[in-house]
Amino acid sequence: MDVAIGIVNWNTWTLLEPCLRSLTEGTKGVSAQIIVVDNGSADGSAANVRTRFPEVMLIANEANVGFARGTNQAYAMAKGRYFLLLNPDTVARPGAVASMARFLDETPAAAGVTCRLVNPDGSFQRIYTRLPAWRYVLAVHTVCRAFRPNNKFAHEFYMVDDPFDRAMAVEQPSASCLMIRRALFPGPVLLDERFPILFNDTDLYRRIHDRGLRFFFSPAGEVLHHRGGGGVGQMGDDGIIDYLICLVRYYRKHEGWAAAAFLWCLFTAGSVLILLKGLGEVMLGAKTIAWLRHESKRRFRLARCRERFSYPAGITPAVPYRPAMPEGTQ
């Protein structure tokens, strides 16, 4: 088996169906195993996969266990030399999967590879960034950016000046379509489940980076990506708060407690400034009391995150991992 493809789905059947259909052409040239993990969808996703795609291995969870655990469930069942994380809101162009597998065959130094992701209108998606080092966090995720939104470090973080017209190393590719060498992670666990939705991919990239290995971007293959159609896109208004909380957790794991505490202080101070500014706008009639109440609740969640980053470092899942068996097996 060349490639095992893991797709974690939650209430996105209208996107998952064309994704699965596209893999008929997308996997031409390689032998592929397709695994769909359904996280308790209420839109009939599991039943539809079972009846319309009988060749697909289905793992139907009773509840939404998160992207990280769902991916680990698929990874535990994978048999290919390579494992492809694929979002349900993608459509693989013909030969896309084979092109990524071929790149890894020809580039032994690559830990993994992503391909060219495009919007529905065909334009290129720039969703590749660098790892969140201190200079980038300060420049992008704190009040510093309010004073210089187009600063040098923000440009570096988002790789604004990189052409992406050739194969190149990328610190943080998009996990919407990412192929990894399974030999690098021989056990049943790929992602740290203490990052259920956000930053599980960033944590993976950091672990690879710390081992002296690199991920690559290759323009050879192409995948259409309906950005925001998957789990992260369904997070709603609190997405930015969850992002900052997980960034603090990421720093706790990789940089230590003191670094995480300092980052939390920066975010909390920024929240205070935002609320004070909002209060002034409420007094001037530019914003409503309802907005201020809602924003205060969101920012209080961020302030309370100090209680959530006191766990010890490591990649062992917070709950002992037992891979769910796919339907039809004992």
CSV table of C-alpha atoms in Angstrom, one decimal:
chain,number,residue,atom,x,y,z
A,1,MET,CA,0.0,0.0,0.0
A,2,ASP,CA,1.4,3.4,-1.0
A,3,VAL,CA,-0.9,6.0,0.7
A,4,ALA,CA,-3.4,5.9,3.5
A,5,ILE,CA,-5.8,8.8,3.4
A,6,GLY,CA,-7.4,10.0,6.7
A,7,ILE,CA,-10.5,12.3,6.5
A,8,VAL,CA,-12.1,13.5,9.7
A,9,ASN,CA,-15.7,14.7,9.1
A,10,TRP,CA,-18.2,16.5,11.2
A,11,ASN,CA,-21.5,17.6,9.6
A,12,THR,CA,-20.0,18.3,6.2
A,13,TRP,CA,-21.6,15.6,4.0
A,14,THR,CA,-22.2,18.1,1.1
A,15,LEU,CA,-18.5,18.7,1.0
A,16,LEU,CA,-17.3,15.2,1.9
A,17,GLU,CA,-19.2,13.5,-1.0
A,18,PRO,CA,-17.3,15.5,-3.8
A,19,CYS,CA,-14.1,15.0,-1.8
A,20,LEU,CA,-14.5,11.2,-1.9
A,21,ARG,CA,-15.5,11.2,-5.5
A,22,SER,CA,-12.5,13.2,-6.5
A,23,LEU,CA,-10.1,10.6,-5.0
A,24,THR,CA,-11.0,8.2,-7.8
A,25,GLU,CA,-8.9,10.3,-10.2
A,26,GLY,CA,-6.8,12.0,-7.5
A,27,THR,CA,-5.2,8.6,-6.4
A,28,LYS,CA,-4.5,7.3,-9.9
A,29,GLY,CA,-1.0,6.0,-10.1
A,30,VAL,CA,-0.8,4.9,-6.4
A,31,SER,CA,-2.5,2.3,-4.3
A,32,ALA,CA,-4.6,4.0,-1.7
A,33,GLN,CA,-6.5,3.2,1.5
A,34,ILE,CA,-9.3,5.7,2.3
A,35,ILE,CA,-10.4,6.1,5.9
A,36,VAL,CA,-13.3,8.4,7.0
A,37,VAL,CA,-13.7,9.2,10.7
A,38,ASP,CA,-17.1,10.6,11.3
A,39,ASN,CA,-17.4,12.6,14.6
A,40,GLY,CA,-21.0,12.0,15.4
A,41,SER,CA,-22.5,14.0,12.5
A,42,ALA,CA,-26.2,14.8,12.5
A,43,ASP,CA,-26.4,15.2,8.7
A,44,GLY,CA,-26.3,11.5,7.8
A,45,SER,CA,-22.6,11.5,6.8
A,46,ALA,CA,-21.8,8.1,8.3
A,47,ALA,CA,-24.8,6.4,6.7
A,48,ASN,CA,-24.1,8.0,3.3
A,49,VAL,CA,-20.5,6.9,3.4
A,50,ARG,CA,-21.6,3.4,4.3
A,51,THR,CA,-24.0,3.1,1.4
A,52,ARG,CA,-22.4,5.2,-1.3
A,53,PHE,CA,-18.8,4.5,-0.7
A,54,PRO,CA,-18.6,0.8,0.5
A,55,GLU,CA,-14.9,0.7,-0.4
A,56,VAL,CA,-14.1,3.4,2.2
A,57,MET,CA,-13.2,2.3,5.7
A,58,LEU,CA,-15.6,4.1,8.1
A,59,ILE,CA,-15.0,4.8,11.7
A,60,ALA,CA,-18.3,6.2,13.2
A,61,ASN,CA,-17.8,7.9,16.5
A,62,GLU,CA,-20.9,8.5,18.6
A,63,ALA,CA,-19.8,12.1,19.5
A,64,ASN,CA,-17.4,14.7,18.2
A,65,VAL,CA,-14.0,13.6,19.7
A,66,GLY,CA,-12.1,16.4,17.9
A,67,PHE,CA,-9.8,16.5,14.9
A,68,ALA,CA,-6.7,15.2,16.8
A,69,ARG,CA,-8.3,12.1,18.1
A,70,GLY,CA,-10.2,11.4,14.9
A,71,THR,CA,-6.9,11.7,13.0
A,72,ASN,CA,-5.3,9.3,15.4
A,73,GLN,CA,-8.1,6.8,14.9
A,74,ALA,CA,-7.5,6.9,11.2
A,75,TYR,CA,-3.7,6.8,11.7
A,76,ALA,CA,-3.9,3.7,13.9
A,77,MET,CA,-5.7,1.9,11.0
A,78,ALA,CA,-3.4,3.1,8.2
A,79,LYS,CA,-1.4,0.7,6.2
A,80,GLY,CA,0.4,2.8,3.6
A,81,ARG,CA,4.0,4.0,3.5
A,82,TYR,CA,2.6,7.5,3.6
A,83,PHE,CA,-0.3,9.0,5.5
A,84,LEU,CA,-2.3,11.9,3.9
A,85,LEU,CA,-4.3,14.2,6.2
A,86,LEU,CA,-7.1,15.5,4.0
A,87,ASN,CA,-9.9,17.8,4.9
A,88,PRO,CA,-13.5,16.9,3.8
A,89,ASP,CA,-13.7,20.4,2.2
A,90,THR,CA,-11.2,19.6,-0.5
A,91,VAL,CA,-11.4,18.2,-4.0
A,92,ALA,CA,-8.3,16.5,-5.3
A,93,ARG,CA,-7.3,17.2,-8.9
A,94,PRO,CA,-6.3,14.2,-11.1
A,95,GLY,CA,-3.0,12.8,-10.0
A,96,ALA,CA,-2.6,15.1,-6.9
A,97,VAL,CA,-2.1,12.3,-4.4
A,98,ALA,CA,0.3,10.5,-6.7
A,99,SER,CA,2.4,13.7,-7.2
A,100,MET,CA,2.9,14.1,-3.5
A,101,ALA,CA,3.8,10.4,-3.0
A,102,ARG,CA,6.3,10.8,-5.9
A,103,PHE,CA,7.8,13.9,-4.3
A,104,LEU,CA,8.5,12.0,-1.1
A,105,ASP,CA,9.9,9.0,-3.1
A,106,GLU,CA,12.3,11.4,-4.8
A,107,THR,CA,13.1,13.6,-1.7
A,108,PRO,CA,14.4,11.4,1.2
A,109,ALA,CA,15.1,14.5,3.3
A,110,ALA,CA,11.4,15.5,3.3
A,111,ALA,CA,9.4,14.5,6.4
A,112,GLY,CA,6.2,15.4,4.5
A,113,VAL,CA,4.8,17.4,1.7
A,114,THR,CA,1.8,19.5,0.8
A,115,CYS,CA,0.7,20.6,-2.7
A,116,ARG,CA,-0.7,23.6,-4.3
A,117,LEU,CA,-4.1,24.6,-2.7
A,118,VAL,CA,-6.4,26.7,-4.7
A,119,ASN,CA,-9.7,28.5,-4.1
A,120,PRO,CA,-12.9,27.6,-6.0
A,121,ASP,CA,-12.1,30.4,-8.5
A,122,GLY,CA,-8.6,28.9,-9.2
A,123,SER,CA,-6.6,31.5,-7.3
A,124,PHE,CA,-3.7,30.3,-5.1
A,125,GLN,CA,-4.3,30.0,-1.3
A,126,ARG,CA,-1.6,31.5,0.8
A,127,ILE,CA,-2.1,29.5,4.0
A,128,TYR,CA,1.5,28.6,4.6
A,129,THR,CA,3.3,30.2,7.6
A,130,ARG,CA,6.4,29.9,9.7
A,131,LEU,CA,6.3,28.4,13.2
A,132,PRO,CA,5.1,30.9,15.9
A,133,ALA,CA,8.5,32.0,17.2
A,134,TRP,CA,8.5,34.9,19.7
A,135,ARG,CA,9.1,37.6,17.1
A,136,TYR,CA,6.2,36.5,15.1
A,137,VAL,CA,3.8,36.1,18.0
A,138,LEU,CA,4.6,39.7,19.2
A,139,ALA,CA,4.3,41.1,15.7
A,140,VAL,CA,1.1,39.3,14.7
A,141,HIS,CA,-0.9,38.3,17.8
A,142,THR,CA,-0.5,41.2,20.2
A,143,VAL,CA,-1.4,44.9,20.3
A,144,CYS,CA,2.0,45.6,18.6
A,145,ARG,CA,0.3,44.9,15.2
A,146,ALA,CA,-2.2,47.7,15.8
A,147,PHE,CA,0.6,50.2,15.5
A,148,ARG,CA,2.4,48.5,12.6
A,149,PRO,CA,0.0,46.1,10.8
A,150,ASN,CA,2.3,45.5,7.9
A,151,ASN,CA,5.5,45.1,9.8
A,152,LYS,CA,8.5,43.0,8.7
A,153,PHE,CA,7.9,40.1,11.0
A,154,ALA,CA,4.2,39.8,10.0
A,155,HIS,CA,5.3,39.6,6.3
A,156,GLU,CA,7.9,36.9,7.3
A,157,PHE,CA,5.3,34.9,9.3
A,158,TYR,CA,2.8,34.8,6.5
A,159,MET,CA,5.5,34.2,3.8
A,160,VAL,CA,4.1,37.2,1.8
A,161,ASP,CA,7.2,37.6,-0.3
A,162,ASP,CA,7.7,33.9,-1.1
A,163,PRO,CA,6.7,33.1,-4.7
A,164,PHE,CA,5.6,29.4,-4.2
A,165,ASP,CA,6.4,28.7,-7.8
A,166,ARG,CA,8.8,25.9,-7.0
A,167,ALA,CA,9.4,23.1,-4.4
A,168,MET,CA,10.5,24.7,-1.2
A,169,ALA,CA,10.8,24.0,2.6
A,170,VAL,CA,7.8,25.3,4.6
A,171,GLU,CA,7.8,25.3,8.4
A,172,GLN,CA,4.1,25.3,8.8
A,173,PRO,CA,2.1,24.0,5.8
A,174,SER,CA,-1.6,23.6,5.8
A,175,ALA,CA,-2.9,20.4,7.4
A,176,SER,CA,-5.9,20.5,4.9
A,177,CYS,CA,-3.8,18.4,2.6
A,178,LEU,CA,-0.6,17.1,4.1
A,179,MET,CA,1.3,13.8,3.3
A,180,ILE,CA,3.6,12.4,6.0
A,181,ARG,CA,6.1,9.5,6.1
A,182,ARG,CA,4.6,7.0,8.5
A,183,ALA,CA,8.0,5.6,9.3
A,184,LEU,CA,8.6,8.8,11.3
A,185,PHE,CA,5.7,7.9,13.7
A,186,PRO,CA,5.6,4.1,13.9
A,187,GLY,CA,3.1,4.0,16.8
A,188,PRO,CA,-0.7,4.6,16.7
A,189,VAL,CA,-0.6,8.2,17.7
A,190,LEU,CA,0.3,11.1,15.3
A,191,LEU,CA,-1.3,14.2,16.9
A,192,ASP,CA,-1.3,15.4,20.5
A,193,GLU,CA,-4.9,15.2,21.6
A,194,ARG,CA,-4.5,17.9,24.2
A,195,PHE,CA,-4.9,20.1,21.1
A,196,PRO,CA,-8.3,18.8,20.0
A,197,ILE,CA,-8.9,21.2,17.0
A,198,LEU,CA,-6.3,24.0,16.9
A,199,PHE,CA,-2.5,23.8,17.0
A,200,ASN,CA,-2.3,20.0,16.8
A,201,ASP,CA,-0.7,20.5,13.4
A,202,THR,CA,1.6,23.2,14.6
A,203,ASP,CA,2.7,20.9,17.5
A,204,LEU,CA,3.4,18.2,14.9
A,205,TYR,CA,5.5,20.6,12.8
A,206,ARG,CA,7.4,21.7,15.8
A,207,ARG,CA,8.2,18.1,16.8
A,208,ILE,CA,9.4,17.4,13.3
A,209,HIS,CA,11.4,20.7,13.2
A,210,ASP,CA,13.1,19.8,16.5
A,211,ARG,CA,14.2,16.5,15.0
A,212,GLY,CA,16.1,18.4,12.3
A,213,LEU,CA,13.6,17.4,9.6
A,214,ARG,CA,11.5,19.6,7.2
A,215,PHE,CA,8.2,19.8,5.4
A,216,PHE,CA,8.0,20.8,1.8
A,217,PHE,CA,5.6,22.6,-0.6
A,218,SER,CA,5.4,21.1,-4.1
A,219,PRO,CA,3.6,22.9,-6.9
A,220,ALA,CA,3.2,19.7,-8.9
A,221,GLY,CA,-0.2,18.6,-7.5
A,222,GLU,CA,-3.3,20.7,-7.0
A,223,VAL,CA,-6.2,20.4,-4.6
A,224,LEU,CA,-9.2,22.7,-4.4
A,225,HIS,CA,-9.9,23.8,-0.9
A,226,HIS,CA,-13.2,25.3,0.3
A,227,ARG,CA,-11.4,27.2,3.1
A,228,GLY,CA,-13.4,27.3,6.3
A,229,GLY,CA,-15.7,24.5,5.4
A,230,GLY,CA,-14.2,22.0,7.8
A,231,GLY,CA,-14.1,21.9,11.6
A,232,VAL,CA,-12.1,25.1,12.2
A,233,GLY,CA,-14.5,27.0,10.0
A,234,GLN,CA,-17.4,25.9,12.1
A,235,MET,CA,-15.9,27.3,15.3
A,236,GLY,CA,-17.7,30.6,14.9
A,237,ASP,CA,-17.1,33.9,16.8
A,238,ASP,CA,-15.0,32.3,19.5
A,239,GLY,CA,-12.4,31.0,17.1
A,240,ILE,CA,-9.8,33.7,17.8
A,241,ILE,CA,-10.1,33.2,21.6
A,242,ASP,CA,-9.6,29.4,21.2
A,243,TYR,CA,-6.7,30.1,18.9
A,244,LEU,CA,-5.0,32.3,21.5
A,245,ILE,CA,-5.7,29.8,24.3
A,246,CYS,CA,-4.1,27.0,22.2
A,247,LEU,CA,-1.1,29.2,21.4
A,248,VAL,CA,-0.5,29.6,25.2
A,249,ARG,CA,-0.8,25.8,25.5
A,250,TYR,CA,1.7,25.3,22.7
A,251,TYR,CA,4.2,27.6,24.4
A,252,ARG,CA,3.7,25.8,27.7
A,253,LYS,CA,4.6,22.5,26.0
A,254,HIS,CA,7.5,23.7,23.8
A,255,GLU,CA,8.9,26.7,25.6
A,256,GLY,CA,8.0,26.1,29.3
A,257,TRP,CA,5.7,27.4,32.0
A,258,ALA,CA,7.4,30.9,32.3
A,259,ALA,CA,7.1,31.6,28.5
A,260,ALA,CA,3.4,30.5,28.5
A,261,ALA,CA,2.7,32.7,31.6
A,262,PHE,CA,4.3,35.7,29.9
A,263,LEU,CA,2.3,35.1,26.8
A,264,TRP,CA,-0.9,34.9,28.8
A,265,CYS,CA,0.0,38.2,30.5
A,266,LEU,CA,0.4,39.8,27.0
A,267,PHE,CA,-2.9,38.5,25.8
A,268,THR,CA,-4.7,39.5,29.0
A,269,ALA,CA,-3.3,43.0,28.8
A,270,GLY,CA,-4.4,43.2,25.2
A,271,SER,CA,-7.9,42.1,26.2
A,272,VAL,CA,-8.1,44.8,28.8
A,273,LEU,CA,-7.1,47.4,26.2
A,274,ILE,CA,-9.7,46.1,23.8
A,275,LEU,CA,-12.4,46.2,26.4
A,276,LEU,CA,-11.4,49.8,27.5
A,277,LYS,CA,-11.5,50.9,23.9
A,278,GLY,CA,-14.9,49.2,23.5
A,279,LEU,CA,-16.2,50.9,26.6
A,280,GLY,CA,-15.3,54.2,25.2
A,281,GLU,CA,-17.0,53.4,21.9
A,282,VAL,CA,-20.1,52.3,23.8
A,283,MET,CA,-20.2,55.7,25.6
A,284,LEU,CA,-19.9,57.4,22.3
A,285,GLY,CA,-22.7,55.3,20.8
A,286,ALA,CA,-20.5,53.5,18.3
A,287,LYS,CA,-21.0,50.1,20.0
A,288,THR,CA,-23.8,48.6,22.1
A,289,ILE,CA,-23.9,47.3,25.6
A,290,ALA,CA,-24.8,43.9,24.2
A,291,TRP,CA,-21.5,43.9,22.2
A,292,LEU,CA,-19.5,44.9,25.3
A,293,ARG,CA,-21.1,42.1,27.4
A,294,HIS,CA,-20.5,39.5,24.7
A,295,GLU,CA,-16.9,40.6,24.2
A,296,SER,CA,-16.2,40.6,28.0
A,297,LYS,CA,-17.4,37.0,28.2
A,298,ARG,CA,-15.0,36.0,25.3
A,299,ARG,CA,-12.1,37.8,26.9
A,300,PHE,CA,-12.8,36.3,30.3
A,301,ARG,CA,-12.4,32.8,28.7
A,302,LEU,CA,-8.9,33.9,27.5
A,303,ALA,CA,-8.0,35.2,31.0
A,304,ARG,CA,-9.0,31.9,32.6
A,305,CYS,CA,-6.8,29.9,30.3
A,306,ARG,CA,-4.0,30.1,32.9
A,307,GLU,CA,-5.7,27.2,34.6
A,308,ARG,CA,-5.4,25.1,31.4
A,309,PHE,CA,-1.6,25.2,30.6
A,310,SER,CA,-0.3,23.6,33.8
A,311,TYR,CA,0.0,20.0,32.3
A,312,PRO,CA,3.4,18.5,31.9
A,313,ALA,CA,5.1,18.5,28.5
A,314,GLY,CA,4.9,15.5,26.2
A,315,ILE,CA,2.9,14.0,23.4
A,316,THR,CA,1.0,11.3,25.3
A,317,PRO,CA,-2.8,11.9,24.9
A,318,ALA,CA,-4.5,13.4,27.9
A,319,VAL,CA,-6.9,10.4,27.9
A,320,PRO,CA,-5.4,6.9,27.3
A,321,TYR,CA,-5.8,6.2,23.6
A,322,ARG,CA,-7.7,3.2,22.4
A,323,PRO,CA,-8.3,3.3,18.6
A,324,ALA,CA,-11.9,2.7,17.6
A,325,MET,CA,-12.4,-0.3,15.4
A,326,PRO,CA,-13.9,0.4,12.0
A,327,GLU,CA,-17.3,-1.1,11.2
A,328,GLY,CA,-17.3,-4.8,10.2
A,329,THR,CA,-14.3,-5.7,12.4
A,330,GLN,CA,-14.0,-7.3,15.8
